[in-house]
């Protein structure tokens, strides 16, 4: 008799859990989101039978701690996606319903994704990438605010401080002693210098995080870094998306699907065609796009390929899509080898 425990939850103070045997609902229980609550949950479920598999929603976010607690007790954990909107409209939405749907998804074999581990070098790269991404976004916002203020500033102020390069524009604002004694000009000077100092601080933060990513990838992804066009940011992104456990990637097609570069069939009747996959990790997709762009500009072999495909009538976007798929195929054995080495060391 197959037995299964499932838990789903979001940002809330308790988990809603459901235990099922042969698709029969045995019970539902809410527990606190804490180590004590997880142990209480496992004890309660174990009192009803032997637990072999668990479906958890959000194993990379709010369900990470629960997934780790379950795996620590020898329970196989599967990632469960939320039910589709059409099904929710028909059945309604509640935590017990979500828990039951999670149970049925694992029992039926619909939920087969293995959650990522969150304790290795790949997780360290992901953390650094998250911090860098937010710093870059804030820095871009800061220079945009400086330019917006200068656009509406008096002509003499704009001519004095406006520069094409962001660094030059910030330096001009930092060197500024004052713009005038009127409330408008004095406040404008204070605002420009304040935002310029913020941009300068964020640039130092980005440089520090770039150095950290460079260090991590040189130690833990040297083979990946050796490939043409793969830098510290793209290598860290691809490894963090793959995760610390290489068993998640069954084939190079699974990596392509994870990065959203596998063409999806969109045929109908006698028309046979494929369309772009707009799913997957957009950060990993962008990393492959960056590698492809670098190769299209500087790699002789890739430039020959682009010329040949252009002669066949393909557009630049179509060539870029093909290149991303080929790059995913090329990097798959390297990524899995790097992950296997990391797993052996840990």
CSV table of C-alpha atoms in Angstrom, one decimal:
chain,number,residue,atom,x,y,z
A,1,UNK,CA,0.0,0.0,0.0
A,2,UNK,CA,1.5,3.3,-1.1
A,3,UNK,CA,1.6,6.0,1.5
A,4,UNK,CA,2.3,9.7,0.9
A,5,UNK,CA,2.6,12.9,2.9
A,6,UNK,CA,2.2,16.2,1.2
A,7,UNK,CA,2.5,19.8,2.5
A,8,UNK,CA,1.9,23.1,0.8
A,9,UNK,CA,2.0,26.7,2.1
A,10,UNK,CA,2.7,30.3,1.4
A,11,UNK,CA,3.7,33.3,3.5
A,12,UNK,CA,1.6,32.5,6.5
A,13,UNK,CA,2.0,31.4,10.1
A,14,UNK,CA,1.1,27.8,9.6
A,15,UNK,CA,1.3,24.9,7.1
A,16,UNK,CA,-1.7,23.0,5.9
A,17,UNK,CA,-0.9,19.3,5.5
A,18,UNK,CA,-2.7,16.3,4.0
A,19,UNK,CA,-2.0,12.6,4.3
A,20,UNK,CA,-3.3,10.2,1.6
A,21,UNK,CA,-3.3,6.5,1.0
A,22,UNK,CA,-4.3,5.2,-2.4
A,23,UNK,CA,-5.9,8.6,-3.2
A,24,UNK,CA,-8.0,8.5,0.0
A,25,UNK,CA,-7.9,11.5,2.2
A,26,UNK,CA,-6.8,10.5,5.7
A,27,UNK,CA,-6.6,13.8,7.5
A,28,UNK,CA,-5.6,17.4,7.4
A,29,UNK,CA,-3.6,19.3,10.0
A,30,UNK,CA,-2.1,22.8,10.4
A,31,UNK,CA,1.3,23.3,12.0
A,32,UNK,CA,3.5,26.2,12.9
A,33,UNK,CA,6.3,27.3,10.5
A,34,UNK,CA,9.2,26.3,12.8
A,35,UNK,CA,11.6,23.4,13.6
A,36,UNK,CA,9.2,22.2,16.3
A,37,UNK,CA,6.3,22.4,13.9
A,38,UNK,CA,8.1,20.4,11.3
A,39,UNK,CA,8.9,17.6,13.8
A,40,UNK,CA,5.4,17.6,15.0
A,41,UNK,CA,4.2,17.3,11.4
A,42,UNK,CA,6.4,14.4,10.7
A,43,UNK,CA,5.5,12.6,14.0
A,44,UNK,CA,1.8,13.1,13.2
A,45,UNK,CA,2.1,11.8,9.6
A,46,UNK,CA,4.3,8.8,10.8
A,47,UNK,CA,1.6,7.8,13.2
A,48,UNK,CA,-0.7,7.1,10.2
A,49,UNK,CA,1.8,5.1,8.2
A,50,UNK,CA,5.3,5.0,6.7
A,51,UNK,CA,6.1,8.2,4.8
A,52,UNK,CA,8.0,7.7,1.6
A,53,UNK,CA,7.3,10.8,-0.6
A,54,UNK,CA,6.3,14.4,0.0
A,55,UNK,CA,5.1,17.1,-2.3
A,56,UNK,CA,6.1,20.7,-1.3
A,57,UNK,CA,5.1,23.9,-3.0
A,58,UNK,CA,7.8,26.6,-3.1
A,59,UNK,CA,10.8,24.5,-2.2
A,60,UNK,CA,13.1,27.4,-3.2
A,61,UNK,CA,11.3,30.0,-1.1
A,62,UNK,CA,8.9,29.6,1.8
A,63,UNK,CA,8.9,25.8,1.6
A,64,UNK,CA,12.7,25.4,1.7
A,65,UNK,CA,13.0,24.8,5.4
A,66,UNK,CA,10.2,22.2,5.4
A,67,UNK,CA,11.7,20.4,2.4
A,68,UNK,CA,15.1,20.2,4.2
A,69,UNK,CA,13.4,18.9,7.3
A,70,UNK,CA,11.6,16.2,5.3
A,71,UNK,CA,14.8,15.2,3.4
A,72,UNK,CA,16.6,15.0,6.8
A,73,UNK,CA,14.2,12.2,7.8
A,74,UNK,CA,14.8,10.2,4.6
A,75,UNK,CA,11.7,11.4,2.8
A,76,UNK,CA,11.9,12.0,-0.9
A,77,UNK,CA,10.6,15.5,-1.7
A,78,UNK,CA,9.1,16.7,-5.0
A,79,UNK,CA,8.5,20.2,-6.2
A,80,UNK,CA,4.7,20.8,-6.7
A,81,UNK,CA,3.4,23.7,-8.8
A,82,UNK,CA,0.2,25.4,-7.9
A,83,UNK,CA,-2.9,24.2,-9.7
A,84,UNK,CA,-3.9,25.9,-12.9
A,85,UNK,CA,-6.3,28.8,-12.8
A,86,UNK,CA,-9.1,26.9,-14.6
A,87,UNK,CA,-9.0,24.2,-12.0
A,88,UNK,CA,-9.1,26.8,-9.2
A,89,UNK,CA,-12.1,28.5,-10.7
A,90,UNK,CA,-14.0,25.2,-10.7
A,91,UNK,CA,-12.8,23.8,-7.3
A,92,UNK,CA,-12.1,27.0,-5.4
A,93,UNK,CA,-8.9,27.8,-3.4
A,94,UNK,CA,-8.0,26.9,0.2
A,95,UNK,CA,-4.9,25.6,2.0
A,96,UNK,CA,-6.5,22.1,2.5
A,97,UNK,CA,-7.4,22.0,-1.2
A,98,UNK,CA,-3.9,23.0,-2.2
A,99,UNK,CA,-2.5,20.3,0.1
A,100,UNK,CA,-4.8,17.6,-1.4
A,101,UNK,CA,-3.9,18.7,-4.9
A,102,UNK,CA,-0.2,18.4,-4.0
A,103,UNK,CA,-0.8,14.9,-2.8
A,104,UNK,CA,-2.6,13.9,-5.9
A,105,UNK,CA,0.1,15.4,-8.1
A,106,UNK,CA,2.8,13.3,-6.5
A,107,UNK,CA,0.7,10.1,-6.5
A,108,UNK,CA,-0.3,10.5,-10.1
A,109,UNK,CA,3.3,11.1,-11.2
A,110,UNK,CA,2.6,14.6,-12.4
A,111,UNK,CA,5.0,16.2,-9.9
A,112,UNK,CA,8.5,14.8,-10.7
A,113,UNK,CA,10.8,17.8,-10.3
A,114,UNK,CA,13.6,17.4,-7.7
A,115,UNK,CA,14.1,20.5,-5.5
A,116,UNK,CA,17.5,22.2,-5.5
A,117,UNK,CA,19.8,21.9,-2.6
A,118,UNK,CA,20.5,25.2,-0.9
A,119,UNK,CA,23.8,24.6,0.9
A,120,UNK,CA,26.6,24.5,-1.6
A,121,UNK,CA,28.7,26.7,-3.9
A,122,UNK,CA,25.9,27.1,-6.4
A,123,UNK,CA,23.7,28.6,-3.7
A,124,UNK,CA,26.6,31.0,-2.7
A,125,UNK,CA,26.7,32.1,-6.4
A,126,UNK,CA,23.0,32.6,-6.4
A,127,UNK,CA,23.1,34.8,-3.3
A,128,UNK,CA,25.9,36.9,-4.7
A,129,UNK,CA,24.0,37.2,-8.1
A,130,UNK,CA,20.8,38.3,-6.3
A,131,UNK,CA,22.7,41.0,-4.4
A,132,UNK,CA,24.5,42.2,-7.6
A,133,UNK,CA,21.3,42.3,-9.6
A,134,UNK,CA,19.6,44.5,-7.1
A,135,UNK,CA,22.6,46.8,-6.9
A,136,UNK,CA,22.9,47.2,-10.6
A,137,UNK,CA,19.1,47.9,-10.8
A,138,UNK,CA,19.4,50.6,-8.1
A,139,UNK,CA,22.5,52.1,-9.7
A,140,UNK,CA,20.7,52.4,-13.1
A,141,UNK,CA,17.7,54.0,-11.3
A,142,UNK,CA,20.1,56.5,-9.7
A,143,UNK,CA,21.7,57.7,-12.9
A,144,UNK,CA,18.3,57.9,-14.6
A,145,UNK,CA,17.1,60.1,-11.7
A,146,UNK,CA,20.2,62.4,-12.2
A,147,UNK,CA,19.5,62.7,-15.9
A,148,UNK,CA,15.8,63.4,-15.3
A,149,UNK,CA,16.6,66.2,-12.9
A,150,UNK,CA,19.1,67.7,-15.4
A,151,UNK,CA,16.7,67.5,-18.3
A,152,UNK,CA,14.3,69.8,-16.4
A,153,UNK,CA,17.1,72.0,-14.9
A,154,UNK,CA,18.0,75.4,-16.3
A,155,UNK,CA,20.1,75.4,-19.4
A,156,UNK,CA,23.3,76.6,-17.8
A,157,UNK,CA,23.1,73.9,-15.1
A,158,UNK,CA,22.4,71.2,-17.7
A,159,UNK,CA,25.4,72.4,-19.8
A,160,UNK,CA,27.6,72.4,-16.8
A,161,UNK,CA,26.7,68.9,-15.4
A,162,UNK,CA,25.4,66.8,-18.3
A,163,UNK,CA,27.8,64.2,-19.6
A,164,UNK,CA,27.3,61.3,-22.0
A,165,UNK,CA,29.0,58.7,-19.8
A,166,UNK,CA,27.4,57.9,-16.4
A,167,UNK,CA,30.7,58.0,-14.5
A,168,UNK,CA,31.5,61.5,-15.9
A,169,UNK,CA,28.1,62.8,-15.1
A,170,UNK,CA,28.3,61.6,-11.5
A,171,UNK,CA,31.8,63.0,-11.1
A,172,UNK,CA,30.6,66.4,-12.3
A,173,UNK,CA,27.8,66.3,-9.8
A,174,UNK,CA,30.2,65.4,-7.0
A,175,UNK,CA,32.6,68.2,-7.9
A,176,UNK,CA,29.8,70.7,-7.9
A,177,UNK,CA,30.1,73.3,-5.1
A,178,UNK,CA,26.7,75.0,-5.6
A,179,UNK,CA,24.2,76.1,-8.2
A,180,UNK,CA,22.7,79.2,-6.7
A,181,UNK,CA,21.1,80.7,-3.6
A,182,UNK,CA,17.5,80.3,-4.7
A,183,UNK,CA,15.4,77.5,-3.1
A,184,UNK,CA,15.1,75.8,-6.4
A,185,UNK,CA,18.8,75.8,-7.3
A,186,UNK,CA,20.1,75.0,-3.8
A,187,UNK,CA,17.7,72.1,-3.4
A,188,UNK,CA,18.6,70.8,-6.9
A,189,UNK,CA,22.3,70.9,-5.9
A,190,UNK,CA,21.6,68.9,-2.7
A,191,UNK,CA,19.5,66.3,-4.6
A,192,UNK,CA,22.1,65.8,-7.4
A,193,UNK,CA,25.0,65.4,-5.1
A,194,UNK,CA,23.0,63.0,-2.9
A,195,UNK,CA,22.0,60.8,-5.8
A,196,UNK,CA,25.6,60.9,-7.2
A,197,UNK,CA,27.0,59.7,-3.9
A,198,UNK,CA,24.4,56.9,-4.0
A,199,UNK,CA,25.5,55.9,-7.5
A,200,UNK,CA,29.1,55.9,-6.5
A,201,UNK,CA,28.5,53.7,-3.4
A,202,UNK,CA,26.4,51.2,-5.5
A,203,UNK,CA,29.2,51.1,-8.1
A,204,UNK,CA,31.7,50.0,-5.4
A,205,UNK,CA,29.2,47.4,-4.2
A,206,UNK,CA,28.8,46.0,-7.7
A,207,UNK,CA,32.6,45.9,-8.1
A,208,UNK,CA,32.9,44.0,-4.8
A,209,UNK,CA,30.2,41.5,-5.8
A,210,UNK,CA,31.8,41.0,-9.2
A,211,UNK,CA,35.1,40.2,-7.5
A,212,UNK,CA,33.3,37.7,-5.3
A,213,UNK,CA,31.6,36.0,-8.2
A,214,UNK,CA,34.9,35.9,-10.1
A,215,UNK,CA,36.5,34.2,-7.1
A,216,UNK,CA,33.7,31.7,-6.7
A,217,UNK,CA,33.6,30.7,-10.3
A,218,UNK,CA,37.3,30.5,-10.7
A,219,UNK,CA,37.4,28.0,-7.7
A,220,UNK,CA,34.2,26.0,-8.4
A,221,UNK,CA,33.6,26.5,-12.2
A,222,UNK,CA,37.0,26.7,-13.8
A,223,UNK,CA,36.1,24.4,-16.7
A,224,UNK,CA,32.9,26.4,-17.4
A,225,UNK,CA,34.9,29.7,-17.3
A,226,UNK,CA,37.3,28.4,-19.9
A,227,UNK,CA,34.6,28.2,-22.6
A,228,UNK,CA,34.5,31.1,-25.1
A,229,UNK,CA,32.2,33.9,-24.0
A,230,UNK,CA,31.5,32.5,-20.5
A,231,UNK,CA,32.3,35.1,-17.8
A,232,UNK,CA,31.8,35.1,-14.0
A,233,UNK,CA,28.3,36.4,-14.1
A,234,UNK,CA,27.0,34.0,-16.8
A,235,UNK,CA,28.8,31.0,-15.2
A,236,UNK,CA,27.4,31.8,-11.8
A,237,UNK,CA,23.9,32.2,-13.2
A,238,UNK,CA,23.9,28.9,-15.1
A,239,UNK,CA,25.3,27.0,-12.1
A,240,UNK,CA,22.9,28.6,-9.6
A,241,UNK,CA,19.9,27.7,-11.9
A,242,UNK,CA,21.2,24.1,-12.2
A,243,UNK,CA,21.5,23.7,-8.5
A,244,UNK,CA,24.0,21.9,-6.2
A,245,UNK,CA,22.5,18.5,-7.0
A,246,UNK,CA,23.5,17.3,-10.5
A,247,UNK,CA,20.9,14.5,-10.5
A,248,UNK,CA,18.2,17.1,-11.3
A,249,UNK,CA,19.5,17.4,-14.9
A,250,UNK,CA,18.6,14.2,-16.6
A,251,UNK,CA,19.8,15.3,-20.1
A,252,UNK,CA,20.9,18.3,-22.1
A,253,UNK,CA,17.3,18.7,-23.1
A,254,UNK,CA,16.4,19.2,-19.4
A,255,UNK,CA,19.0,22.0,-19.1
A,256,UNK,CA,17.6,23.6,-22.3
A,257,UNK,CA,14.1,23.5,-20.8
A,258,UNK,CA,15.3,24.9,-17.5
A,259,UNK,CA,16.8,27.8,-19.4
A,260,UNK,CA,13.8,28.3,-21.7
A,261,UNK,CA,15.7,27.7,-24.9
A,262,UNK,CA,14.0,24.5,-26.1
A,263,UNK,CA,11.7,25.2,-29.1
A,264,UNK,CA,8.1,24.0,-28.4
A,265,UNK,CA,6.0,22.4,-31.0
A,266,UNK,CA,3.2,24.6,-32.3
A,267,UNK,CA,1.9,22.5,-35.2
A,268,UNK,CA,-1.7,22.3,-36.4
A,269,UNK,CA,-3.0,20.2,-39.2
A,270,UNK,CA,-0.6,20.2,-42.1
A,271,UNK,CA,1.4,23.1,-40.6
A,272,UNK,CA,4.5,22.0,-38.8
A,273,UNK,CA,6.4,24.6,-36.9
A,274,UNK,CA,7.9,25.4,-33.5
A,275,UNK,CA,7.7,28.5,-31.3
A,276,UNK,CA,10.0,30.0,-28.7
A,277,UNK,CA,9.7,28.8,-25.1
A,278,UNK,CA,8.9,31.7,-22.9
A,279,UNK,CA,9.1,29.7,-19.7
A,280,UNK,CA,12.1,28.5,-17.8
A,281,UNK,CA,14.6,30.7,-15.9
A,282,UNK,CA,14.8,34.1,-17.6
A,283,UNK,CA,18.1,34.8,-15.9
A,284,UNK,CA,19.6,31.6,-17.4
A,285,UNK,CA,18.1,32.5,-20.7
A,286,UNK,CA,19.7,35.9,-20.6
A,287,UNK,CA,23.1,34.3,-19.7
A,288,UNK,CA,22.9,32.1,-22.8
A,289,UNK,CA,21.9,35.2,-24.8
A,290,UNK,CA,25.0,37.0,-23.5
A,291,UNK,CA,27.3,34.1,-24.4
A,292,UNK,CA,25.7,33.9,-27.9
A,293,UNK,CA,26.1,37.6,-28.4
A,294,UNK,CA,29.8,37.5,-27.4
A,295,UNK,CA,30.4,34.6,-29.8
A,296,UNK,CA,28.6,36.3,-32.7
A,297,UNK,CA,30.9,39.3,-32.3
A,298,UNK,CA,34.2,37.6,-31.6
A,299,UNK,CA,34.3,33.9,-32.2
A,300,UNK,CA,35.4,33.0,-35.8
A,301,UNK,CA,33.5,29.7,-35.8
A,302,UNK,CA,30.3,31.3,-34.7
A,303,UNK,CA,30.6,34.1,-37.2
A,304,UNK,CA,31.0,31.6,-40.0
A,305,UNK,CA,27.8,29.9,-38.8
A,306,UNK,CA,25.9,33.2,-38.7
A,307,UNK,CA,26.9,33.9,-42.3
A,308,UNK,CA,25.8,30.5,-43.5
A,309,UNK,CA,22.4,30.7,-41.7
A,310,UNK,CA,21.8,34.2,-42.9
A,311,UNK,CA,22.4,33.0,-46.4
A,312,UNK,CA,19.7,30.4,-45.8
A,313,UNK,CA,17.2,33.1,-45.0
A,314,UNK,CA,17.1,33.0,-41.2
A,315,UNK,CA,16.7,36.2,-39.3
A,316,UNK,CA,19.1,37.4,-36.6
A,317,UNK,CA,16.6,36.4,-33.9
A,318,UNK,CA,16.2,32.9,-35.3
A,319,UNK,CA,19.9,32.5,-35.5
A,320,UNK,CA,20.3,33.7,-31.9
A,321,UNK,CA,17.6,31.2,-30.8
A,322,UNK,CA,19.5,28.4,-32.5
A,323,UNK,CA,22.8,29.5,-30.9
A,324,UNK,CA,21.3,29.5,-27.4
A,325,UNK,CA,20.1,25.9,-27.9
A,326,UNK,CA,23.5,24.8,-29.2
A,327,UNK,CA,25.3,26.5,-26.4
A,328,UNK,CA,23.1,24.8,-23.8
A,329,UNK,CA,24.0,21.4,-25.5
A,330,UNK,CA,27.7,22.3,-25.4
A,331,UNK,CA,27.7,23.4,-21.8
A,332,UNK,CA,25.6,20.6,-20.3
A,333,UNK,CA,28.4,18.0,-19.8
A,334,UNK,CA,30.6,20.7,-18.4
A,335,UNK,CA,28.0,21.9,-15.9
A,336,UNK,CA,27.1,18.4,-14.8
A,337,UNK,CA,30.9,17.6,-14.4
A,338,UNK,CA,31.3,20.8,-12.3
A,339,UNK,CA,28.3,19.9,-10.1
A,340,UNK,CA,29.5,16.3,-9.6
A,341,UNK,CA,32.9,17.6,-8.4
A,342,UNK,CA,31.2,20.0,-6.1
A,343,UNK,CA,29.0,17.3,-4.7
A,344,UNK,CA,31.9,15.0,-4.2
A,345,UNK,CA,33.8,17.7,-2.3
A,346,UNK,CA,30.9,18.5,-0.1
